[in-house]
mmCIF file of C-alpha atoms in Angstrom:
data_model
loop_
_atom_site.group_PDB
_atom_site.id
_atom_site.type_symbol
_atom_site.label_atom_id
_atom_site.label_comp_id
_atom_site.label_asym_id
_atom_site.label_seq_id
_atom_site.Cartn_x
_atom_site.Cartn_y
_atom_site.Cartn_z
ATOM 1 C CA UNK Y 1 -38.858 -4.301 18.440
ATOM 2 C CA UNK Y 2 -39.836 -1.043 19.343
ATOM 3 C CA UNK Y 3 -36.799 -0.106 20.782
ATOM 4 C CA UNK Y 4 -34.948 -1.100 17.834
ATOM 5 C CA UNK Y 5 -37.476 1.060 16.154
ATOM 6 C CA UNK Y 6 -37.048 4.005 18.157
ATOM 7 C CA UNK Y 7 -33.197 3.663 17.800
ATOM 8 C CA UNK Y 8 -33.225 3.870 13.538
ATOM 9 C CA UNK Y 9 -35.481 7.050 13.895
ATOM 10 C CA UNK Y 10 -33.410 8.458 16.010
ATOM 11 C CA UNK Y 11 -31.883 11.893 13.854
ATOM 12 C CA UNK Y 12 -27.876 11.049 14.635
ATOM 13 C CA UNK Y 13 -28.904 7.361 12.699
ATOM 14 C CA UNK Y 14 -31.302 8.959 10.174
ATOM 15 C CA UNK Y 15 -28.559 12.002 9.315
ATOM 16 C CA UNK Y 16 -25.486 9.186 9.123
ATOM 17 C CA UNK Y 17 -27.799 7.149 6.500
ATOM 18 C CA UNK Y 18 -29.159 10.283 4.580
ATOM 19 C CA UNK Y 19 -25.066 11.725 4.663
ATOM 20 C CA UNK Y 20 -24.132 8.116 3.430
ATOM 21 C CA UNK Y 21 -26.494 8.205 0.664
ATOM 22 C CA UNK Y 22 -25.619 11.703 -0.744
ATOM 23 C CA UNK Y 23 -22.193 10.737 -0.349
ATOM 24 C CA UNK Y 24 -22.590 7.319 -2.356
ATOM 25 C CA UNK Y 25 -24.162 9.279 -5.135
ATOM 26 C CA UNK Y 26 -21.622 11.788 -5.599
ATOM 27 C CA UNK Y 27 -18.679 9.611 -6.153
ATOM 28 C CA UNK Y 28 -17.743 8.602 -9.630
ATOM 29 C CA UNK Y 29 -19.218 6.274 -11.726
ATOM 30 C CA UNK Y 30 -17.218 2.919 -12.118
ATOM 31 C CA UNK Y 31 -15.124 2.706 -14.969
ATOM 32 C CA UNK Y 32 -16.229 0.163 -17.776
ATOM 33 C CA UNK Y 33 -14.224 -2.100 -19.719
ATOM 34 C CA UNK Y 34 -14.783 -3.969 -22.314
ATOM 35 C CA UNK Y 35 -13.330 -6.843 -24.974
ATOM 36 C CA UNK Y 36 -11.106 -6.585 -28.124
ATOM 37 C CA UNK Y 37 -12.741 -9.001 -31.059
ATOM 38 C CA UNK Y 38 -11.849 -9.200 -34.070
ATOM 39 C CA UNK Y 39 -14.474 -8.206 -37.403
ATOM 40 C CA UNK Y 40 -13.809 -7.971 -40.852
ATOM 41 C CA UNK Y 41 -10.263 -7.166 -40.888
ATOM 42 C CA UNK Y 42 -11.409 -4.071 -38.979
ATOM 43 C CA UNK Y 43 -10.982 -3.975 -35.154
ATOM 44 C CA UNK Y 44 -13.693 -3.565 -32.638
ATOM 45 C CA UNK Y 45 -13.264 -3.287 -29.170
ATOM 46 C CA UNK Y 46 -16.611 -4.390 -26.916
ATOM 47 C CA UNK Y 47 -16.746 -1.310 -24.164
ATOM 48 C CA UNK Y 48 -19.338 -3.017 -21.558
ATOM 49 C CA UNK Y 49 -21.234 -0.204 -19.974
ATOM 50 C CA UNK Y 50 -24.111 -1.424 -17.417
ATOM 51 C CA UNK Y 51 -24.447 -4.806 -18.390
ATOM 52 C CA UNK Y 52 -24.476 -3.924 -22.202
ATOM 53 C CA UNK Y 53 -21.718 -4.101 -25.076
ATOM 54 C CA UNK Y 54 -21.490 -0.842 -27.096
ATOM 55 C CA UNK Y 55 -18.778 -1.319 -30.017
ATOM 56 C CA UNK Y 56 -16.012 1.118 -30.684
ATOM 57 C CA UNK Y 57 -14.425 1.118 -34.031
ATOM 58 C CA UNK Y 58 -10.564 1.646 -34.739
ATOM 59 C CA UNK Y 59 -7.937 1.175 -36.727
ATOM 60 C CA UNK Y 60 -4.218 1.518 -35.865
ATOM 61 C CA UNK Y 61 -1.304 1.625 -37.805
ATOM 62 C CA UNK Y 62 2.418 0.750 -37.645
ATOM 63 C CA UNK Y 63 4.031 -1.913 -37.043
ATOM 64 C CA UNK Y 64 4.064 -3.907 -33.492
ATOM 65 C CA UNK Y 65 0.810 -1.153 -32.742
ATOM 66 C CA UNK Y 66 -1.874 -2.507 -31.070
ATOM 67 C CA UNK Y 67 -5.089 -1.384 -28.609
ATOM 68 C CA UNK Y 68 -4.550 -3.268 -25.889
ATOM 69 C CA UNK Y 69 -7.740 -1.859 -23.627
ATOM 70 C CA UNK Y 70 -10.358 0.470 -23.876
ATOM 71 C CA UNK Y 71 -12.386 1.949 -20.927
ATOM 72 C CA UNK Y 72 -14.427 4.847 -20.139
ATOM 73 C CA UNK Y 73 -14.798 7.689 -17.675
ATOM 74 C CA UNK Y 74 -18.095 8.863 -16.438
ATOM 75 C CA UNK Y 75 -17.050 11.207 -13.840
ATOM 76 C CA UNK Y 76 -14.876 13.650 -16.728
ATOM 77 C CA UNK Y 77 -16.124 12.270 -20.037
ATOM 78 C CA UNK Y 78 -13.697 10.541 -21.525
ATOM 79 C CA UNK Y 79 -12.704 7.535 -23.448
ATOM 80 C CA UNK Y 80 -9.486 6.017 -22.363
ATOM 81 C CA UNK Y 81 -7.730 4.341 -24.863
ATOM 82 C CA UNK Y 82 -4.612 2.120 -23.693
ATOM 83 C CA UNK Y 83 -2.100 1.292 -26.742
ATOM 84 C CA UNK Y 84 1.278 -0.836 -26.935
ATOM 85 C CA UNK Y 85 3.109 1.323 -29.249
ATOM 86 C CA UNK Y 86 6.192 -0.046 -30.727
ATOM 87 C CA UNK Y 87 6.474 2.305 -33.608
ATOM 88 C CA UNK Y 88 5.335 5.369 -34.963
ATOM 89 C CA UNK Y 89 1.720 5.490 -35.782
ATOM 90 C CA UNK Y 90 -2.257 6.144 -36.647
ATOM 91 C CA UNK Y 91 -5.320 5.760 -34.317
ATOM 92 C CA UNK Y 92 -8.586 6.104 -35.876
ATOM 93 C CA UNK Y 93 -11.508 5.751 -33.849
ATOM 94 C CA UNK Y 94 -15.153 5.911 -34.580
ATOM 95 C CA UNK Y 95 -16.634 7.274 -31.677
ATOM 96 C CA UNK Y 96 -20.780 6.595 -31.417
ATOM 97 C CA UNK Y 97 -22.519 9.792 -30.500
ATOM 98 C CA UNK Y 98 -24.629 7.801 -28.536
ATOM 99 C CA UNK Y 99 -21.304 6.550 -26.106
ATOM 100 C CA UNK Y 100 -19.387 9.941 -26.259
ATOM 101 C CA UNK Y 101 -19.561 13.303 -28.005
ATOM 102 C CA UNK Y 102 -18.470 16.805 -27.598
ATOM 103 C CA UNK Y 103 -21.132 19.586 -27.689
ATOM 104 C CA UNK Y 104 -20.678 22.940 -27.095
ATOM 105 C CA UNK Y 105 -23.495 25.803 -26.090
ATOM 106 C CA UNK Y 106 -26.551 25.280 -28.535
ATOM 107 C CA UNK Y 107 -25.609 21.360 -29.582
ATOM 108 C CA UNK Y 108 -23.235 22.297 -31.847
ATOM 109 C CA UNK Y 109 -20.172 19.992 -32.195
ATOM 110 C CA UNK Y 110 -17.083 21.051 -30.417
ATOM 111 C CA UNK Y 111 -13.775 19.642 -30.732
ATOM 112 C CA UNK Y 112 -12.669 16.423 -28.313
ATOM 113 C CA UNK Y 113 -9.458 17.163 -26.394
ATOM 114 C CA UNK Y 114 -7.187 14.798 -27.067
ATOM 115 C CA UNK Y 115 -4.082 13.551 -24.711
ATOM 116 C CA UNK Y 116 -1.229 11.473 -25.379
ATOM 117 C CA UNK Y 117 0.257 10.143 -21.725
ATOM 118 C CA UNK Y 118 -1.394 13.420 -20.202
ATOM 119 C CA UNK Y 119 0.182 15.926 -22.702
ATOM 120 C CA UNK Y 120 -2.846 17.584 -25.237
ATOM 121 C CA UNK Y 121 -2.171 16.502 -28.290
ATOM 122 C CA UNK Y 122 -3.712 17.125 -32.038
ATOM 123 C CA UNK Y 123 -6.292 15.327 -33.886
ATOM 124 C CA UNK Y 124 -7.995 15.565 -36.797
ATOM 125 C CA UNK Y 125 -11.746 15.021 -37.694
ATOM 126 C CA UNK Y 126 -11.746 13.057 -40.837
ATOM 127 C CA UNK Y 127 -15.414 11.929 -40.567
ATOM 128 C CA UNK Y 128 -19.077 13.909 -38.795
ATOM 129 C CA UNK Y 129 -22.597 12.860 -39.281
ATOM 130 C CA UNK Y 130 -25.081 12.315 -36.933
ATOM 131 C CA UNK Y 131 -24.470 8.959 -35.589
ATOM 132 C CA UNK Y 132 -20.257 8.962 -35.092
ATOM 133 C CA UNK Y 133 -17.305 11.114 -35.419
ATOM 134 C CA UNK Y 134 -14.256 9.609 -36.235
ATOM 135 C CA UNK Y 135 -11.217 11.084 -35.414
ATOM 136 C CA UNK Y 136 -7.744 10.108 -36.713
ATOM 137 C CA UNK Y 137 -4.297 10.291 -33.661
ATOM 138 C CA UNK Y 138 -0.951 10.414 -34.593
ATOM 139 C CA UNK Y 139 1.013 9.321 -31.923
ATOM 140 C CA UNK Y 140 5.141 8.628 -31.136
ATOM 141 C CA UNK Y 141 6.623 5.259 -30.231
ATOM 142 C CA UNK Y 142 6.323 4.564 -26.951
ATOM 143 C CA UNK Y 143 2.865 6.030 -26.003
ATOM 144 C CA UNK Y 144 0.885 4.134 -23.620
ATOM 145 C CA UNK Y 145 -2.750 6.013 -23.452
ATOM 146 C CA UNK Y 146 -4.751 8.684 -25.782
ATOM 147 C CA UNK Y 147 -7.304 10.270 -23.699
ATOM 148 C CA UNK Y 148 -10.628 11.678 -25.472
ATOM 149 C CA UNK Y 149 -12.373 13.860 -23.637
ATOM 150 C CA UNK Y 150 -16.212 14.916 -24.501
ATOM 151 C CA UNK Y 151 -18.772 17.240 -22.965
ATOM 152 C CA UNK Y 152 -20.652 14.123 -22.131
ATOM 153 C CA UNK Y 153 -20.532 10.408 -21.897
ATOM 154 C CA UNK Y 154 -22.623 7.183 -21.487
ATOM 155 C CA UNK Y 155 -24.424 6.634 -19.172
ATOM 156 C CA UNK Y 156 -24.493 10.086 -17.665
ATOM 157 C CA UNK Y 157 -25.826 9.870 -13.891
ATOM 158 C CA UNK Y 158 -25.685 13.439 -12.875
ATOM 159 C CA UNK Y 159 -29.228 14.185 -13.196
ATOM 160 C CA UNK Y 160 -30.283 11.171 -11.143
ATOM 161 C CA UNK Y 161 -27.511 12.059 -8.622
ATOM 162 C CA UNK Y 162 -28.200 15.342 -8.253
ATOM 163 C CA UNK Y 163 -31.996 14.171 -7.614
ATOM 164 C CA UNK Y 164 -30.982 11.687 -5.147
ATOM 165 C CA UNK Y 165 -28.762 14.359 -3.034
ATOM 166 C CA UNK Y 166 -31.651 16.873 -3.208
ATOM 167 C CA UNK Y 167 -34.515 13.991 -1.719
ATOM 168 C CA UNK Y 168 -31.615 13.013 0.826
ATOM 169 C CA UNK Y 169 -30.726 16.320 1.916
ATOM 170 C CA UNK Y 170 -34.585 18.016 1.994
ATOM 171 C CA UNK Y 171 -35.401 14.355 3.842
ATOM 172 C CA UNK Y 172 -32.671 15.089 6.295
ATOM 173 C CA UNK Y 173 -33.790 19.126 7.125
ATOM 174 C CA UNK Y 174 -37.693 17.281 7.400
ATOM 175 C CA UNK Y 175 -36.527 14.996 9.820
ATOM 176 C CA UNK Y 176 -34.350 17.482 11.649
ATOM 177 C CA UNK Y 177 -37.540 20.133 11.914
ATOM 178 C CA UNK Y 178 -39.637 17.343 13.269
ATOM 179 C CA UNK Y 179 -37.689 15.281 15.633
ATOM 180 C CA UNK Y 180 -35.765 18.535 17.152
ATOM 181 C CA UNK Y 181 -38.549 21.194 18.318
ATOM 182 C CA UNK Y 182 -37.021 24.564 19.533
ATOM 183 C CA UNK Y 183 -36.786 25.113 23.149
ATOM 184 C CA UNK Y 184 -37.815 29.001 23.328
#
């Protein structure tokens, strides 16, 4: 046992699993999907984040349009919002502060960029308070995703990340200083 001991403390084993760790931590979060339902003539779409269902609002127009999936980005902020678009058309979306919002310098509301199949496209703010924004999408026949991108989305790891890397990294130098001593 003590040799097994003596091999995990060892600074090549306790660097790889300190590296792998900080490594781990700065890779993006996992996407999360969700589930279209159905509620009061008005569609909802389920995004599961963590374990937990957060309803996003929408409604689309023309005809044949549908949302067929809706997931989000942790890693860049943005909702991802996949549509089968068989005509011209309308997406509004209530967007929760609480999932996603754009803030600038100060908290004061900045505008979401908005892409249609990776090309920036307009949209228009047609509703602000402090719970939601909604914003309304026209989009072409044919489109397949409108991307909304934010200054932040839920949940936001980068704190805990960036925590995690600093313990990992300071427990690495610690390790270093006392395993290696200088040979003057």
């Amino acid at each position: 046992m003590k040799i097994m001991n003596a091999k995990m403390c060892e600074p090549r084993t306790v660097f790889f699993v300190c590296s792998l760790i900080s490594i781990l931590n700065i890779t993006p979060a996992l996407t999360a999907f969700g589930e279209v339902r159905l509620d009061d003539a008005n569609n909802i779409y389920d995004l599961r984040i963590a374990d937990k269902n957060y309803p996003i609002k929408y409604q689309i127009t023309g005809t044949g349009n549908r949302v067929s999936n809706i997931s989000a980005e942790a890693d860049n902020a943005t909702l991802l919002v996949n549509v089968l678009s068989q005509s011209n058309g309308r997406l509004s979306i209530e967007l929760p502060r609480s999932i996603i919002d754009s803030k600038k310098e100060g908290d004061v509301d900045d505008r979401y960029v908005v892409f249609q199949d990776g090309q920036v496209t307009s949209s228009e703010e047609i509703v602000t308070n402090s719970q939601t924004r909604i914003l309304a999408i026209d989009f072409d026949k044919g489109i397949g995703q409108i991307e909304i991108s934010g200054s932040k989305i839920m949940p936001e790891f980068g704190a805990i990340s960036a925590l995690v890397f600093a313990v990992s990294t300071t427990a690495m130098i610690i390790l270093r200083m006392k395993l290696h001593k200088p040979q003057y």
